[in-house]
Coordinates of C-alpha atoms and ligand atoms in Angstrom, one line a residue:
M1 CA 258.7 -46.6 104.1
A2 CA 256.1 -48.8 102.5
L3 CA 252.6 -47.1 103.3
H4 CA 249.8 -49.1 104.7
P5 CA 248.6 -50.9 101.2
S6 CA 244.8 -49.6 102.3
A7 CA 246.4 -46.0 103.0
L8 CA 246.7 -43.2 100.9
P9 CA 249.7 -40.8 101.1
P10 CA 248.8 -37.5 103.1
E11 CA 249.2 -35.6 100.2
I12 CA 246.4 -37.1 98.7
T13 CA 242.7 -36.3 99.4
V14 CA 240.0 -37.9 97.7
F15 CA 236.9 -36.7 97.0
E16 CA 234.4 -39.5 96.7
R17 CA 231.2 -38.2 95.0
G18 CA 227.7 -39.2 94.2
W19 CA 227.4 -40.8 90.5
L20 CA 226.1 -37.5 89.1
S21 CA 230.0 -36.0 89.5
S22 CA 233.4 -37.8 89.2
N23 CA 235.4 -38.2 91.6
N24 CA 238.0 -35.5 92.3
V25 CA 241.3 -36.0 93.5
L26 CA 243.5 -33.4 95.5
F27 CA 246.8 -33.2 95.8
T28 CA 249.3 -30.9 98.2
G29 CA 253.0 -30.6 97.7
A30 CA 255.6 -28.3 98.8
R31 CA 257.3 -28.4 95.6
S32 CA 255.2 -29.5 93.3
G33 CA 252.0 -27.0 94.8
T34 CA 248.1 -27.7 95.2
A35 CA 246.3 -29.7 92.4
L36 CA 243.2 -31.2 91.6
V37 CA 242.4 -34.1 88.9
D38 CA 238.7 -34.1 88.0
T39 CA 236.6 -31.7 89.1
G40 CA 232.5 -33.3 89.0
Y41 CA 229.2 -31.3 87.5
C42 CA 228.5 -28.3 86.8
T43 CA 225.3 -28.5 89.0
H44 CA 227.5 -29.8 91.8
G45 CA 230.0 -27.1 90.8
G46 CA 229.3 -25.0 94.3
Q47 CA 229.9 -28.0 96.5
T48 CA 233.0 -28.8 94.8
V49 CA 234.8 -25.3 95.2
A50 CA 233.9 -25.6 98.7
L51 CA 235.7 -29.1 99.2
V52 CA 238.4 -27.6 97.6
R53 CA 238.6 -24.3 99.6
S54 CA 237.8 -26.0 102.7
A55 CA 240.6 -28.7 102.1
L56 CA 243.6 -26.3 101.2
D57 CA 242.9 -24.2 104.1
G58 CA 244.0 -20.7 102.8
R59 CA 246.4 -22.3 99.7
P60 CA 245.4 -21.6 96.8
L61 CA 244.0 -24.2 93.8
E62 CA 247.1 -24.0 91.4
R63 CA 246.7 -26.4 88.9
I64 CA 243.6 -28.5 87.5
L65 CA 244.2 -31.6 85.5
N66 CA 241.5 -33.7 83.5
T67 CA 241.3 -37.5 82.7
H68 CA 239.0 -36.6 80.0
L69 CA 236.3 -34.2 79.0
H70 CA 233.2 -35.9 79.8
S71 CA 230.9 -33.4 81.6
D72 CA 231.0 -34.8 85.2
H73 CA 234.8 -35.0 85.0
C74 CA 235.3 -31.4 84.2
G75 CA 231.8 -30.0 84.7
G76 CA 233.3 -28.6 87.5
N77 CA 236.0 -26.4 85.9
A78 CA 234.8 -22.7 85.3
A79 CA 233.4 -23.2 88.5
L80 CA 237.1 -23.5 89.8
Q81 CA 238.1 -21.0 87.5
E82 CA 236.1 -18.4 89.1
A83 CA 236.7 -19.2 92.4
W84 CA 240.9 -19.0 91.3
P85 CA 241.4 -16.9 88.2
G86 CA 245.2 -18.0 88.1
V87 CA 244.7 -21.6 88.4
H88 CA 245.9 -23.7 85.5
T89 CA 243.9 -26.2 83.6
A90 CA 245.7 -29.3 81.6
I91 CA 243.3 -31.3 79.5
P92 CA 244.1 -34.5 77.4
P93 CA 245.5 -33.7 73.9
G94 CA 243.7 -34.3 70.7
Q95 CA 240.7 -31.8 72.1
A96 CA 242.6 -28.3 73.3
A97 CA 241.0 -26.8 69.7
L98 CA 237.6 -27.8 71.0
V99 CA 237.9 -26.6 74.1
R100 CA 239.3 -23.4 72.8
D101 CA 237.0 -22.8 70.0
W102 CA 234.4 -24.6 72.6
D103 CA 232.6 -27.2 70.6
P104 CA 229.9 -28.4 72.8
Y105 CA 228.7 -31.0 69.9
A106 CA 232.0 -32.4 69.9
L107 CA 232.8 -32.2 73.4
S108 CA 229.6 -34.7 73.5
Y109 CA 228.0 -32.2 75.5
T110 CA 224.8 -31.7 73.0
P111 CA 224.6 -35.5 72.0
T112 CA 224.8 -36.6 75.9
G113 CA 222.2 -34.0 76.5
Q114 CA 224.5 -33.0 79.3
D115 CA 225.8 -29.5 80.1
C116 CA 229.3 -28.1 81.2
P117 CA 230.0 -24.1 81.5
R118 CA 232.5 -23.5 78.9
F119 CA 236.4 -23.3 80.6
R120 CA 239.7 -22.4 79.6
C121 CA 242.5 -24.9 78.9
D122 CA 246.3 -24.1 79.5
G123 CA 247.8 -27.1 78.7
V124 CA 247.5 -31.1 77.6
L125 CA 248.9 -34.1 79.6
Q126 CA 250.8 -36.1 77.0
P127 CA 250.8 -39.7 77.1
G128 CA 254.3 -40.9 77.7
T129 CA 255.0 -37.7 80.0
E130 CA 255.2 -37.4 83.7
V131 CA 253.6 -34.6 86.1
L132 CA 254.3 -33.9 89.2
L133 CA 251.4 -34.1 91.7
G134 CA 252.1 -34.7 95.5
D135 CA 255.7 -33.7 94.9
R136 CA 255.7 -37.5 93.0
P137 CA 256.1 -38.1 89.3
W138 CA 253.1 -39.6 87.8
Q139 CA 253.1 -41.1 84.5
V140 CA 250.2 -40.0 82.1
H141 CA 249.2 -42.8 79.9
A142 CA 246.9 -43.1 77.3
A143 CA 243.4 -45.2 78.2
P144 CA 241.4 -45.0 75.0
G145 CA 237.5 -46.8 75.1
H146 CA 235.3 -45.1 77.4
D147 CA 236.6 -41.8 75.8
P148 CA 239.0 -41.9 72.7
H149 CA 241.0 -39.0 74.8
S150 CA 240.6 -40.5 78.0
I151 CA 244.4 -40.5 80.2
I152 CA 244.9 -42.6 83.2
L153 CA 247.7 -41.4 85.9
F154 CA 250.1 -44.2 87.9
E155 CA 252.2 -43.3 90.4
P156 CA 255.0 -46.1 90.2
Q157 CA 256.1 -46.0 93.8
E158 CA 253.6 -46.7 95.7
R159 CA 251.7 -47.9 92.9
L160 CA 248.9 -45.7 92.9
L161 CA 246.7 -45.5 89.7
I162 CA 244.2 -42.8 89.0
S163 CA 241.5 -45.2 86.7
A164 CA 238.9 -42.5 85.5
D165 CA 236.3 -44.2 84.0
A166 CA 238.7 -47.1 82.5
L167 CA 238.0 -49.7 85.2
W168 CA 235.9 -49.4 88.4
E169 CA 235.6 -51.5 91.2
N170 CA 232.6 -53.5 89.9
G171 CA 232.8 -52.5 85.9
F172 CA 234.1 -49.6 83.4
G173 CA 232.1 -46.5 81.5
V174 CA 230.1 -46.7 78.3
V175 CA 231.9 -47.5 75.3
F176 CA 231.0 -44.2 74.3
P177 CA 232.7 -44.5 70.5
E178 CA 230.9 -47.6 69.9
L179 CA 227.4 -45.3 70.1
D180 CA 228.3 -43.5 67.1
G181 CA 229.5 -46.4 65.2
E182 CA 233.1 -46.6 65.9
D183 CA 234.8 -49.8 67.2
A184 CA 235.9 -49.3 70.4
F185 CA 235.9 -53.0 72.4
A186 CA 239.1 -53.6 71.4
A187 CA 240.5 -50.3 72.8
V188 CA 238.7 -51.2 76.2
A189 CA 240.4 -54.5 75.8
D190 CA 244.0 -53.0 75.5
T191 CA 243.2 -50.6 78.2
L192 CA 242.5 -53.1 80.6
D193 CA 245.9 -55.1 79.6
L194 CA 248.0 -51.8 80.3
I195 CA 245.8 -51.4 83.9
E196 CA 247.3 -55.0 84.2
R197 CA 250.6 -54.8 83.5
L198 CA 250.7 -51.4 85.8
A199 CA 249.7 -54.2 88.7
P200 CA 248.3 -51.3 90.5
R201 CA 248.0 -51.9 94.2
T202 CA 245.2 -48.9 94.9
V203 CA 242.6 -47.7 92.3
I204 CA 241.0 -44.5 92.8
P205 CA 238.5 -44.9 90.2
G206 CA 236.5 -42.3 88.5
H207 CA 233.5 -42.9 90.3
G208 CA 233.0 -45.1 93.3
P209 CA 235.5 -45.7 96.6
L210 CA 239.1 -46.4 95.8
F211 CA 239.9 -50.7 95.7
H212 CA 242.9 -52.7 96.2
D213 CA 241.8 -55.8 94.6
A214 CA 242.8 -54.8 90.9
P215 CA 242.6 -58.4 89.2
R216 CA 239.5 -59.3 90.5
A217 CA 238.2 -55.4 88.9
L218 CA 239.6 -56.3 85.7
E219 CA 238.6 -60.0 85.7
A220 CA 234.9 -58.5 86.4
A221 CA 235.3 -55.7 83.6
R222 CA 236.6 -58.7 81.0
R223 CA 233.7 -60.8 81.4
R224 CA 231.6 -57.5 80.8
L225 CA 232.9 -56.3 78.1
D226 CA 232.9 -59.9 76.8
G227 CA 229.1 -59.7 77.2
F228 CA 229.1 -56.6 75.0
V229 CA 231.7 -57.8 72.2
Q230 CA 229.4 -61.0 71.9
N231 CA 226.1 -58.7 72.1
P232 CA 226.4 -54.9 71.2
L233 CA 223.1 -54.5 71.3
K234 CA 223.2 -55.4 75.5
H235 CA 225.9 -52.2 75.2
T236 CA 223.4 -49.9 73.6
Q237 CA 220.8 -50.9 75.7
Y238 CA 223.1 -50.4 79.0
A239 CA 223.8 -46.9 77.6
A240 CA 220.7 -45.8 77.0
K241 CA 219.7 -46.9 80.6
V242 CA 222.9 -45.3 82.3
L243 CA 222.5 -41.9 80.0
L244 CA 218.6 -41.6 81.2
K245 CA 219.9 -42.4 85.0
Y246 CA 222.4 -39.9 84.6
K247 CA 219.6 -37.4 83.6
L248 CA 217.8 -38.2 86.7
L249 CA 220.1 -37.8 89.1
E250 CA 220.6 -34.3 87.7
W251 CA 216.7 -33.7 87.6
Q252 CA 215.7 -35.9 90.4
R253 CA 212.3 -36.1 89.0
I254 CA 210.8 -35.6 85.6
R255 CA 207.4 -36.2 83.5
M256 CA 207.6 -38.9 81.2
A257 CA 206.5 -36.6 78.4
D258 CA 209.1 -33.9 79.5
L259 CA 211.3 -36.8 79.3
R260 CA 210.1 -37.9 75.7
A261 CA 210.7 -34.5 74.5
W262 CA 214.6 -34.4 75.9
T263 CA 215.3 -37.9 74.6
L264 CA 213.8 -37.0 71.4
A265 CA 216.0 -33.9 71.5
T266 CA 219.4 -35.7 72.8
P267 CA 221.2 -37.6 69.5
H268 CA 222.6 -40.2 71.2
F269 CA 219.0 -41.3 72.1
R270 CA 217.9 -41.1 68.3
T271 CA 220.9 -42.8 66.7
M272 CA 221.0 -45.8 69.8
H273 CA 217.4 -45.9 68.6
Q274 CA 218.1 -45.7 64.8
R275 CA 221.0 -48.0 65.0
H276 CA 220.1 -50.8 67.1
F277 CA 215.8 -50.6 68.1
G278 CA 214.6 -49.1 64.8
G279 CA 212.3 -51.6 64.5
Q280 CA 210.5 -50.8 67.7
D281 CA 209.1 -47.5 68.2
F282 CA 210.5 -45.2 69.9
D283 CA 208.1 -44.2 72.8
A284 CA 207.9 -48.1 73.7
W285 CA 211.5 -48.3 73.6
L286 CA 211.5 -45.6 76.0
Q287 CA 209.0 -47.1 78.0
G288 CA 210.7 -50.1 78.2
L289 CA 214.3 -48.5 79.4
A290 CA 212.2 -46.1 82.0
Q291 CA 210.4 -49.6 83.0
D292 CA 214.0 -51.2 83.4
L293 CA 215.2 -48.5 85.6
V294 CA 212.1 -49.1 87.9
R295 CA 212.6 -52.8 88.0
S296 CA 216.3 -52.5 88.7
G297 CA 215.4 -49.9 91.8
A298 CA 216.8 -46.9 90.1
A299 CA 213.8 -45.2 89.9
R300 CA 210.1 -45.2 89.9
H301 CA 206.4 -43.8 88.3
E302 CA 204.4 -41.5 90.1
G303 CA 201.5 -40.6 88.3
D304 CA 203.2 -39.6 85.0
W305 CA 206.5 -38.4 86.9
L306 CA 209.4 -40.4 87.1
V307 CA 211.2 -40.2 89.7
N308 CA 215.3 -40.8 91.5
L309 CA 215.5 -43.4 93.7
Ligands
ZN1 ZN1 233.5 -40.4 81.9

């Protein structure tokens, strides 16, 4: 029987989190057992364990799957592995060696100035294969762009898509390879084309509420991407603001002097400034970014503090 289009099958629970943590998708299945897709940011680790524990009602968490290894998608892995030591953790291929040897620079945590406690990986999610979640086969698709290693998961019968940061209701995640000077806007476009071909009826994004109008979201995402392609500077400025706001979400409030010290110690800020805003004094650029956050209602100044809103 087909489900009402706005309903999720009962074996799927979506924990919609704030922006600091990605959404988490919990699966229960009589045959396939329990599994969690993406685990949030580390500072919310205790909350993530509590949410999962309460929803599983005494059953253990058996599997963790990560769509990609950004700190807001796998930052809860360590806490969950501690709570359920037998849990099997699968990540996209391409970074398994970096996780085994734990390279926080190559795994993006040092360049973004974000934290992620070391975790164990036990297997990979190979694009072109299927994984059983909630007793249904889900297709694993490569979805490069936002992150070169990201995967998305698609269930063809109900046409459910776990889109990670490749597609949100209003946009998509920062195109991180571009910050390192690698061309990745074309990969973003290809991934949007892939999602269009999959024609999902329900999209569970990495952030924000689930949505049904994928064509509208795709159109908005393509418009946004076109703007970035026309003017890459716009993307860099957007990325800098996102990274700043993200850290402010973690800190809640920070002295401008401490913010300056953090940005100077955070490689992405140095390279973004050097590559695109080198003609501008670093402090003036940073002040301008903070001012943009204030103007858009994302923060406010309180004396020499910048406060999250
Ligand atoms: Zn991400």
